[in-house]
PDB file of C-alpha atoms and ligand atoms in Angstrom:
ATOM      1  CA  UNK P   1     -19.730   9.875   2.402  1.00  0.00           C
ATOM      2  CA  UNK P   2     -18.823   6.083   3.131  1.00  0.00           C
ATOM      3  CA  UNK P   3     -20.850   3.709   1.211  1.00  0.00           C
ATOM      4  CA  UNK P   4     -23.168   0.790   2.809  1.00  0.00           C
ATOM      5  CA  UNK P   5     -20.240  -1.408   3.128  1.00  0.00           C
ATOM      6  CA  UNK P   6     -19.060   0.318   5.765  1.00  0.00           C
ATOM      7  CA  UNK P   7     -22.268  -0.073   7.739  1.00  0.00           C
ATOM      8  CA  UNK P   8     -21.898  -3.558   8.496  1.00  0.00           C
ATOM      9  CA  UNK P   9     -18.613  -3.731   9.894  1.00  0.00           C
ATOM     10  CA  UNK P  10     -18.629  -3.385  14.356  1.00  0.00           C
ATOM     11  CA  UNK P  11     -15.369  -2.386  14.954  1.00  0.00           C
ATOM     12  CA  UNK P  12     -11.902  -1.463  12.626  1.00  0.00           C
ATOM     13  CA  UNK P  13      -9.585  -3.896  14.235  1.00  0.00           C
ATOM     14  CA  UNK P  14      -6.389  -2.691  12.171  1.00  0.00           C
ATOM     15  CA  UNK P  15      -6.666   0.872  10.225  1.00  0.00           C
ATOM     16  CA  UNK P  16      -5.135   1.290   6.331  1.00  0.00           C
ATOM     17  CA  UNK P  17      -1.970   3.212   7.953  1.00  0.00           C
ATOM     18  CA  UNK P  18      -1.490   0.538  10.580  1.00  0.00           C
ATOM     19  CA  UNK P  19      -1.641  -1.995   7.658  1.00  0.00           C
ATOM     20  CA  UNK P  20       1.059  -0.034   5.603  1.00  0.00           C
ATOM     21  CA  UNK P  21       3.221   0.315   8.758  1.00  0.00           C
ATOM     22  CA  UNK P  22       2.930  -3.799   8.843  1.00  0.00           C
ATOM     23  CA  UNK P  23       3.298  -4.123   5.728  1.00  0.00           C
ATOM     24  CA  UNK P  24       6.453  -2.394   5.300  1.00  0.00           C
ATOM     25  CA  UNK P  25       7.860  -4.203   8.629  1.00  0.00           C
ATOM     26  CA  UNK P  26       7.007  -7.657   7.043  1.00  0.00           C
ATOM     27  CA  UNK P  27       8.255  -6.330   3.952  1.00  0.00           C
ATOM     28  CA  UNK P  28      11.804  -5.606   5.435  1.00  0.00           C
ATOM     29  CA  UNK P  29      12.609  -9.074   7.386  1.00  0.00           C
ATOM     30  CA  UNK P  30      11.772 -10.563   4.156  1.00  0.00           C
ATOM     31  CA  UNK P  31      13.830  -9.120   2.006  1.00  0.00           C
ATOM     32  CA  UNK P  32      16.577  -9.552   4.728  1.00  0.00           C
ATOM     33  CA  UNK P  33      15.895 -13.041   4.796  1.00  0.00           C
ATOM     34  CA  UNK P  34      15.727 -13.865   1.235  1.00  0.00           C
ATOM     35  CA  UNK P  35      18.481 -11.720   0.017  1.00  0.00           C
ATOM     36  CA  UNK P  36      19.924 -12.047  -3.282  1.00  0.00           C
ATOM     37  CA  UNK P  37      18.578 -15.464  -4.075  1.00  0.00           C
ATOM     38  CA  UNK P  38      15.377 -15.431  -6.456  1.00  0.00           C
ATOM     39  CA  UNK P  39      12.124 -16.715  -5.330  1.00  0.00           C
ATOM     40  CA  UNK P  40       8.753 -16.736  -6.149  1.00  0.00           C
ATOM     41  CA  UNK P  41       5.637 -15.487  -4.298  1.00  0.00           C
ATOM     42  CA  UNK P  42       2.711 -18.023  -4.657  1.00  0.00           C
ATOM     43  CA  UNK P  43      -0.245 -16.176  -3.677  1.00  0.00           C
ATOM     44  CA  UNK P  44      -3.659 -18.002  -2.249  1.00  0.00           C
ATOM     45  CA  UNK P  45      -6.419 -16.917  -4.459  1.00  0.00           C
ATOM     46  CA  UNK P  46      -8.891 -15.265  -3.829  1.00  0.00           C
ATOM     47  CA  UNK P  47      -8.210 -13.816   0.133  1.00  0.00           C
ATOM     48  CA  UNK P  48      -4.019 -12.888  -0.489  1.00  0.00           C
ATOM     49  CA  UNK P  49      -4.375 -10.987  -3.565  1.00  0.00           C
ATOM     50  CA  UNK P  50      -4.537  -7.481  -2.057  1.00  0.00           C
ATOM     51  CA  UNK P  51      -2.157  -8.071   0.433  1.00  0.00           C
ATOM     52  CA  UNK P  52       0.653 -10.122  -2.150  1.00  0.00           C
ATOM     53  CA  UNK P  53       0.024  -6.844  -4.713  1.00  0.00           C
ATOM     54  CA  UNK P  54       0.770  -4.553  -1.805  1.00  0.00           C
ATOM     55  CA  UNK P  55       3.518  -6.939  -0.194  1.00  0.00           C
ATOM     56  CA  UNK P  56       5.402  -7.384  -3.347  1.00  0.00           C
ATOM     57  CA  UNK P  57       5.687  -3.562  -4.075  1.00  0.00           C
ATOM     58  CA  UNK P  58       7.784  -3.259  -0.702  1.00  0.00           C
ATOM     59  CA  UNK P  59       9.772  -6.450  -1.633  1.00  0.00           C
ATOM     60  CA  UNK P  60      13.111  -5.078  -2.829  1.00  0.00           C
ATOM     61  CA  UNK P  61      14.617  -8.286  -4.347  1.00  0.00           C
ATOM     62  CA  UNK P  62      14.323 -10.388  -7.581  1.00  0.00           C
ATOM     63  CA  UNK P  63      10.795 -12.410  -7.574  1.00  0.00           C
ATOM     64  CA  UNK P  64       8.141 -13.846  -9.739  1.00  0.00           C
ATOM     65  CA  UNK P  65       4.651 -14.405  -9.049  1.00  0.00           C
ATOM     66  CA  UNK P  66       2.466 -16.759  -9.201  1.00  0.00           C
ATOM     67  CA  UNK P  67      -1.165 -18.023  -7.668  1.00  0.00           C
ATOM     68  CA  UNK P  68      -2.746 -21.206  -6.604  1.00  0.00           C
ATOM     69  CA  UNK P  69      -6.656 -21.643  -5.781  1.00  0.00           C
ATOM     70  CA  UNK P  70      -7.736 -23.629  -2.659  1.00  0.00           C
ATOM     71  CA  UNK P  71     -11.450 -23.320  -2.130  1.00  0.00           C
ATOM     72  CA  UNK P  72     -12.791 -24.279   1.339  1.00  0.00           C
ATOM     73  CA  UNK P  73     -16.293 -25.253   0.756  1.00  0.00           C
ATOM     74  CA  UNK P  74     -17.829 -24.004   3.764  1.00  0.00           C
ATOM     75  CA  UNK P  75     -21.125 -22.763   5.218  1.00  0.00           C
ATOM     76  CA  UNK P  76     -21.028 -19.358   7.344  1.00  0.00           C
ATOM     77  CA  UNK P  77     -17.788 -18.824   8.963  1.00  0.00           C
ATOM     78  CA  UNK P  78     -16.916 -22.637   9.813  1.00  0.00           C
ATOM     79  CA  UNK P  79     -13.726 -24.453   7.213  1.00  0.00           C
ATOM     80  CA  UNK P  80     -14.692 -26.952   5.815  1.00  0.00           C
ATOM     81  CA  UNK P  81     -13.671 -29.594   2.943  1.00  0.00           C
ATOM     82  CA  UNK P  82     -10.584 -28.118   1.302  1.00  0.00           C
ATOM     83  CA  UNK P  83     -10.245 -28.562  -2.636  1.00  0.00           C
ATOM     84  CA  UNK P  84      -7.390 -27.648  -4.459  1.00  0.00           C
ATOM     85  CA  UNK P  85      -8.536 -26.463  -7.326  1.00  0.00           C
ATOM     86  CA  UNK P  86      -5.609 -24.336  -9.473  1.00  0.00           C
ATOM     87  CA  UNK P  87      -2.092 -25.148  -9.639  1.00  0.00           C
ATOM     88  CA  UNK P  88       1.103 -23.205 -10.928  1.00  0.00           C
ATOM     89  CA  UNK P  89       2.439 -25.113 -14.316  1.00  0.00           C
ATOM     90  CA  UNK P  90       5.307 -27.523 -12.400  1.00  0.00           C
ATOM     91  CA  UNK P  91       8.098 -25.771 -14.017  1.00  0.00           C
ATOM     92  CA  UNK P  92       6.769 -22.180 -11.737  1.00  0.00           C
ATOM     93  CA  UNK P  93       7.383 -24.673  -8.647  1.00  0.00           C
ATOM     94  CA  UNK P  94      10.345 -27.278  -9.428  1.00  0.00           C
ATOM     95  CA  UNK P  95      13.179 -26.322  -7.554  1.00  0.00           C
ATOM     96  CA  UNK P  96      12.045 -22.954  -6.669  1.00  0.00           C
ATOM     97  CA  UNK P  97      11.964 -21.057  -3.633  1.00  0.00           C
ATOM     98  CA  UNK P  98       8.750 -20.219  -2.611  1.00  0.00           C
ATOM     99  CA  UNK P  99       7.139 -17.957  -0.215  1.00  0.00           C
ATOM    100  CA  UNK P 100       3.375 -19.188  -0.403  1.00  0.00           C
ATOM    101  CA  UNK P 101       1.103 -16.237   0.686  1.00  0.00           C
ATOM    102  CA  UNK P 102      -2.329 -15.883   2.492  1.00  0.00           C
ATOM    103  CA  UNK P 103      -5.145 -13.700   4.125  1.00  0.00           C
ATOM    104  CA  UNK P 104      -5.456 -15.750   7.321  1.00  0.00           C
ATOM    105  CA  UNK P 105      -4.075 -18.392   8.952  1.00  0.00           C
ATOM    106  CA  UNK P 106      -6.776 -20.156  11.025  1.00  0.00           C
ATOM    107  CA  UNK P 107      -7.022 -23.836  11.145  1.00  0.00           C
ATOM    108  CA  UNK P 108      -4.161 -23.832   9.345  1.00  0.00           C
ATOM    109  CA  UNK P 109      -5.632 -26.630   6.992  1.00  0.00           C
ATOM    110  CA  UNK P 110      -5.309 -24.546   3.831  1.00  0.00           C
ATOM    111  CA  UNK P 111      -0.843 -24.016   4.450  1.00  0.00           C
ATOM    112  CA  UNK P 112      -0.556 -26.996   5.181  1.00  0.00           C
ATOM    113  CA  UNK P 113      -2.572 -28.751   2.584  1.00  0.00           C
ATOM    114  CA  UNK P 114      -0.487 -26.337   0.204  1.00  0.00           C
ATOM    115  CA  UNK P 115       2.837 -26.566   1.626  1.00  0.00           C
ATOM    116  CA  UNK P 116       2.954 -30.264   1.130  1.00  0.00           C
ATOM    117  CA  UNK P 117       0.914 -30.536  -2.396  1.00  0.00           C
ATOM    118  CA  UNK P 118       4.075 -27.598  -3.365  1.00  0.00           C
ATOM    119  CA  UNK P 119       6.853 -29.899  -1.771  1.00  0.00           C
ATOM    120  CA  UNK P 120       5.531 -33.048  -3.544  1.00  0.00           C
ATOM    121  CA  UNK P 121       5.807 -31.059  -6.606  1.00  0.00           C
ATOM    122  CA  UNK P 122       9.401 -30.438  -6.100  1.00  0.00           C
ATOM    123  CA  UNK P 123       9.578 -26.754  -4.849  1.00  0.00           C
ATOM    124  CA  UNK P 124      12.826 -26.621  -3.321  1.00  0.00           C
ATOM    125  CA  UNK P 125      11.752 -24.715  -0.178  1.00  0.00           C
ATOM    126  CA  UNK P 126       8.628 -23.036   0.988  1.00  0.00           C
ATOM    127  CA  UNK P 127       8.146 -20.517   3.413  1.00  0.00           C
ATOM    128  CA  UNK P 128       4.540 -19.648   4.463  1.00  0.00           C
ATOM    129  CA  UNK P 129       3.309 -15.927   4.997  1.00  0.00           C
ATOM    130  CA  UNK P 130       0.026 -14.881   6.145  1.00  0.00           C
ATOM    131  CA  UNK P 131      -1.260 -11.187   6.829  1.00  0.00           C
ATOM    132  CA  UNK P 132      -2.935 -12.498   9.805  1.00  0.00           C
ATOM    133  CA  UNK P 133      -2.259 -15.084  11.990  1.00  0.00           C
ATOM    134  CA  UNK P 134      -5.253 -16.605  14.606  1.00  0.00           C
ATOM    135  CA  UNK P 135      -3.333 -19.034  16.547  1.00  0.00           C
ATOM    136  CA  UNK P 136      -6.404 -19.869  18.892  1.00  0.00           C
ATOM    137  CA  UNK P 137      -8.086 -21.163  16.229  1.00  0.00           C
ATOM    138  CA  UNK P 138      -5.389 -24.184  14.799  1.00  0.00           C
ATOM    139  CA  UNK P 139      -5.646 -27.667  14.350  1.00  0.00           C
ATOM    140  CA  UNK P 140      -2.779 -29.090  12.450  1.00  0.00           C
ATOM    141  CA  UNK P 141       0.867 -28.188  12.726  1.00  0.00           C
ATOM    142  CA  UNK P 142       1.814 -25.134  11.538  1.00  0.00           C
ATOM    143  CA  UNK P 143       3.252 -21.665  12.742  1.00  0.00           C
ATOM    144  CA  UNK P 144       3.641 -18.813  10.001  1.00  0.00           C
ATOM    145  CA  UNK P 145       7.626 -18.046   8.736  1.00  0.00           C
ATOM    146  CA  UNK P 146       6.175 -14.796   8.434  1.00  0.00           C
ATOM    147  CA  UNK P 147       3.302 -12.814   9.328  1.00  0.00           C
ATOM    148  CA  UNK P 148       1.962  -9.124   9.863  1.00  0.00           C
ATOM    149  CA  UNK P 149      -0.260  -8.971  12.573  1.00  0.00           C
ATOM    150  CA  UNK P 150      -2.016 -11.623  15.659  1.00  0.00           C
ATOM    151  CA  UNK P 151      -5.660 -11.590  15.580  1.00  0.00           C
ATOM    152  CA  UNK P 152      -8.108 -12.915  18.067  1.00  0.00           C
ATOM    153  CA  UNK P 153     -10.745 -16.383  17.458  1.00  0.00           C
ATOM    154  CA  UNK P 154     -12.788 -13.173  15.707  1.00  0.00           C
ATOM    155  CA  UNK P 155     -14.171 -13.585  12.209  1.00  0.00           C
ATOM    156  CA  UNK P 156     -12.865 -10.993  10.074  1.00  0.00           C
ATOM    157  CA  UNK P 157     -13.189  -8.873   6.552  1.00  0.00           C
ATOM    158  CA  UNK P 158     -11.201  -6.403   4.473  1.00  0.00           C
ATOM    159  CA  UNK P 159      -8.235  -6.158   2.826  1.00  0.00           C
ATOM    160  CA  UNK P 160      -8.557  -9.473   0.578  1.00  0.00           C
ATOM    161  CA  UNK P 161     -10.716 -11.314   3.499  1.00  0.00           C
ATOM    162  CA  UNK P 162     -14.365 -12.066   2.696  1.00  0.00           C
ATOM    163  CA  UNK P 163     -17.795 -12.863   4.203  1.00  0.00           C
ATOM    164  CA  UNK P 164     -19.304 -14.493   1.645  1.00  0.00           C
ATOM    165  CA  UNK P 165     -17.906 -12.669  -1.361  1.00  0.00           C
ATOM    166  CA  UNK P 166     -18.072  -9.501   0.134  1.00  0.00           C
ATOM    167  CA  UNK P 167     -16.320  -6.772   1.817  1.00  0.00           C
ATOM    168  CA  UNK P 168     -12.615  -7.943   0.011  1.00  0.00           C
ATOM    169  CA  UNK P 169     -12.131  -4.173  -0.900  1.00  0.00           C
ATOM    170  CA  UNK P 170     -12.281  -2.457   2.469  1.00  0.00           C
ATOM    171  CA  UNK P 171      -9.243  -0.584   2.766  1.00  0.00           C
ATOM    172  CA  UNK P 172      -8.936  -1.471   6.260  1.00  0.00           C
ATOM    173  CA  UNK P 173      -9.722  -5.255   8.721  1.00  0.00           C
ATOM    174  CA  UNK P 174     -12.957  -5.356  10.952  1.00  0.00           C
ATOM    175  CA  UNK P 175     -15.050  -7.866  12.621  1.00  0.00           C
ATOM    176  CA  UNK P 176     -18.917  -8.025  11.204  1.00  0.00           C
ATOM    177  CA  UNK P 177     -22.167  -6.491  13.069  1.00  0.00           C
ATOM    178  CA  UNK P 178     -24.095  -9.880  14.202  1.00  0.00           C
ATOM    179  CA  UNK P 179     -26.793  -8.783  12.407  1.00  0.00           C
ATOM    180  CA  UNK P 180     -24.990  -9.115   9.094  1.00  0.00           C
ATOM    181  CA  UNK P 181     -25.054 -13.274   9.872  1.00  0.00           C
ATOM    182  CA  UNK P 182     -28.404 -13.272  11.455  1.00  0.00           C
ATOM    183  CA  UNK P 183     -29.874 -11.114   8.170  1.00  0.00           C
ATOM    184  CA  UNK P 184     -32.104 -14.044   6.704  1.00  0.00           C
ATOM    185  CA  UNK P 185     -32.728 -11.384   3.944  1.00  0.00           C
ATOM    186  CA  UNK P 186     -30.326 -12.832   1.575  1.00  0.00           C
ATOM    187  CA  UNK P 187     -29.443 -16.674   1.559  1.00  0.00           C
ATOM    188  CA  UNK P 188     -26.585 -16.699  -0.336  1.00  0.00           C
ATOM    189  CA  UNK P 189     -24.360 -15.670   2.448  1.00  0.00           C
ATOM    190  CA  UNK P 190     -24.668 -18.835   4.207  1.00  0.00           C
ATOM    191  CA  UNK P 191     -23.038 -20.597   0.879  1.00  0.00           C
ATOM    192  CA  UNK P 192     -19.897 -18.732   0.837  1.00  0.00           C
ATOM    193  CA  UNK P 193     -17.190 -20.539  -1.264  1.00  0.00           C
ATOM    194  CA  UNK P 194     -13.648 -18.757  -0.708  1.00  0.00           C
ATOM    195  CA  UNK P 195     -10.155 -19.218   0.487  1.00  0.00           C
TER     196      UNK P 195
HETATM  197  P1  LIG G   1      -7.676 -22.361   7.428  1.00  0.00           P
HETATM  198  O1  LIG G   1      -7.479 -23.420   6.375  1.00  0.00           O
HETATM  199  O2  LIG G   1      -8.669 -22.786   8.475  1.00  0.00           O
HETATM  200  O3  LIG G   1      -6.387 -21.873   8.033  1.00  0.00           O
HETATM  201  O4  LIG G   1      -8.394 -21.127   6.789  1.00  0.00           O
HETATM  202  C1  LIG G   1      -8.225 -20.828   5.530  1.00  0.00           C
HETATM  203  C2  LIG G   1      -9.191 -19.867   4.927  1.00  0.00           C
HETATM  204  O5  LIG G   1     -10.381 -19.628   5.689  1.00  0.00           O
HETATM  205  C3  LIG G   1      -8.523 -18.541   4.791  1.00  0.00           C
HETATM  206  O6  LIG G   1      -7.702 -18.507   3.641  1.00  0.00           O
HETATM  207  C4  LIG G   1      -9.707 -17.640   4.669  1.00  0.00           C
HETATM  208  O7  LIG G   1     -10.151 -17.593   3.342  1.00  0.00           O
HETATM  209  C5  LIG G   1     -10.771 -18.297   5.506  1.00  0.00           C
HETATM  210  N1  LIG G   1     -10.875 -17.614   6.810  1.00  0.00           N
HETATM  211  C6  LIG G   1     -10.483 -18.054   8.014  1.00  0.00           C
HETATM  212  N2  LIG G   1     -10.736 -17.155   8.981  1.00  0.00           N
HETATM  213  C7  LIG G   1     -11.309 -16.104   8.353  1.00  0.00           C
HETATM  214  C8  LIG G   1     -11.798 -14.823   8.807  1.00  0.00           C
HETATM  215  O8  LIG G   1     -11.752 -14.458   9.992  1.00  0.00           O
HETATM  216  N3  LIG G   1     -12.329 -14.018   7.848  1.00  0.00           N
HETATM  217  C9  LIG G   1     -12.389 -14.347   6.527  1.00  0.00           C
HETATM  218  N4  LIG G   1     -11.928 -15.512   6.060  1.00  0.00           N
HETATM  219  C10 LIG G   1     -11.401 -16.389   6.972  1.00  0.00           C
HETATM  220 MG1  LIG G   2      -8.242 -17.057   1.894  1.00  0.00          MG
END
């Protein structure tokens, strides 16, 4: 039996075996890529951390970890004001390699912002990856170094992404019934704070 969760999602976009199969494809370019040289994986709190803990178990090279909190302030499903609220210590970031992690790339607003804040802090590189990528949907300048899977302007939950909180722990990504934003049952959903 499948809980209530379930209920509210319209259609499984990508299944948990078609995330592993990802996963492990992303997994293998980047460990190509970054070879022998150390690096750390800065994770985007709260949407990245079930795809970095799943990423970083098919990573077979020399890393550390660590995480950084950008909240979007935001009503419904719209970005809005970005605030960065939790950095690494500067000696996690000065003249490291970084590979900065995320659910979603959308705007783009929330790499970017992050890229640069890292940079200015003296990382010595930074690579962005995202476990999806919406490239309909972007308004600065920014394509993904790495990314699993292409998603259309469609807003999505599971696997780290939220609506509002909720739905982080689905095991696989969907797109929400309308009637789960029309519901006027329970107001807090319009006051979603995440990244
Ligand atoms: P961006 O700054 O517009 O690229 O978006 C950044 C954040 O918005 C992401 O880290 C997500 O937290 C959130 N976001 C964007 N699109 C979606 C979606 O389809 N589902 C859930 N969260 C999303
Ligand atoms: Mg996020």
């Amino acid at each position: 039996m499948l809980g209530p969760m379930h209920n509210d999602i319209e259609t499984i976009l990508f299944s948990t075996e078609e995330i592993l199969a990802g996963l492990i494809r992303l997994a293998e370019e980047i460990t190509r890529d970054f070879g022998d040289e150390e690096f750390t994986v800065v994770g985007v709190l709260k949407g990245s951390v079930v795809f970095v803990s799943d990423l970083v178990r098919n990573l077979d090279t020399t890393l550390e970890m660590a995480f950084v909190s950008a909240s979007s302030y935001r009503s419904g499903t719209e970005s809005g004001k970005l605030d960065l609220t939790f950095f690494p210590m500067d000696e996690e970031i000065t003249g490291k390699r970084i590979l900065l992690a995320d659910d979603i790339l959308d705007t783009g607003r929330t790499m970017f912002a992050l890229k640069h804040e890292l940079l200015a802090r003296g990382a010595a590189e930074v690579k962005t990856c995202v476990f999806l990528d919406k490239p309909s949907r972007r308004s600065v300048e920014l394509e993904a170094d790495y990314r699993c899977f292409e998603v259309e302007d469609l807003f999505v939950v599971g696997y780290g992404l939220d609506y509002a909180g909720r739905y982080r722990n689905l095991p696989y990504v969907g797109d929400l019934k309308p009637s789960v934003y029309e519901s006027p049952a329970d107001s807090s959903k319009r006051e979603g704070v995440s990244a």
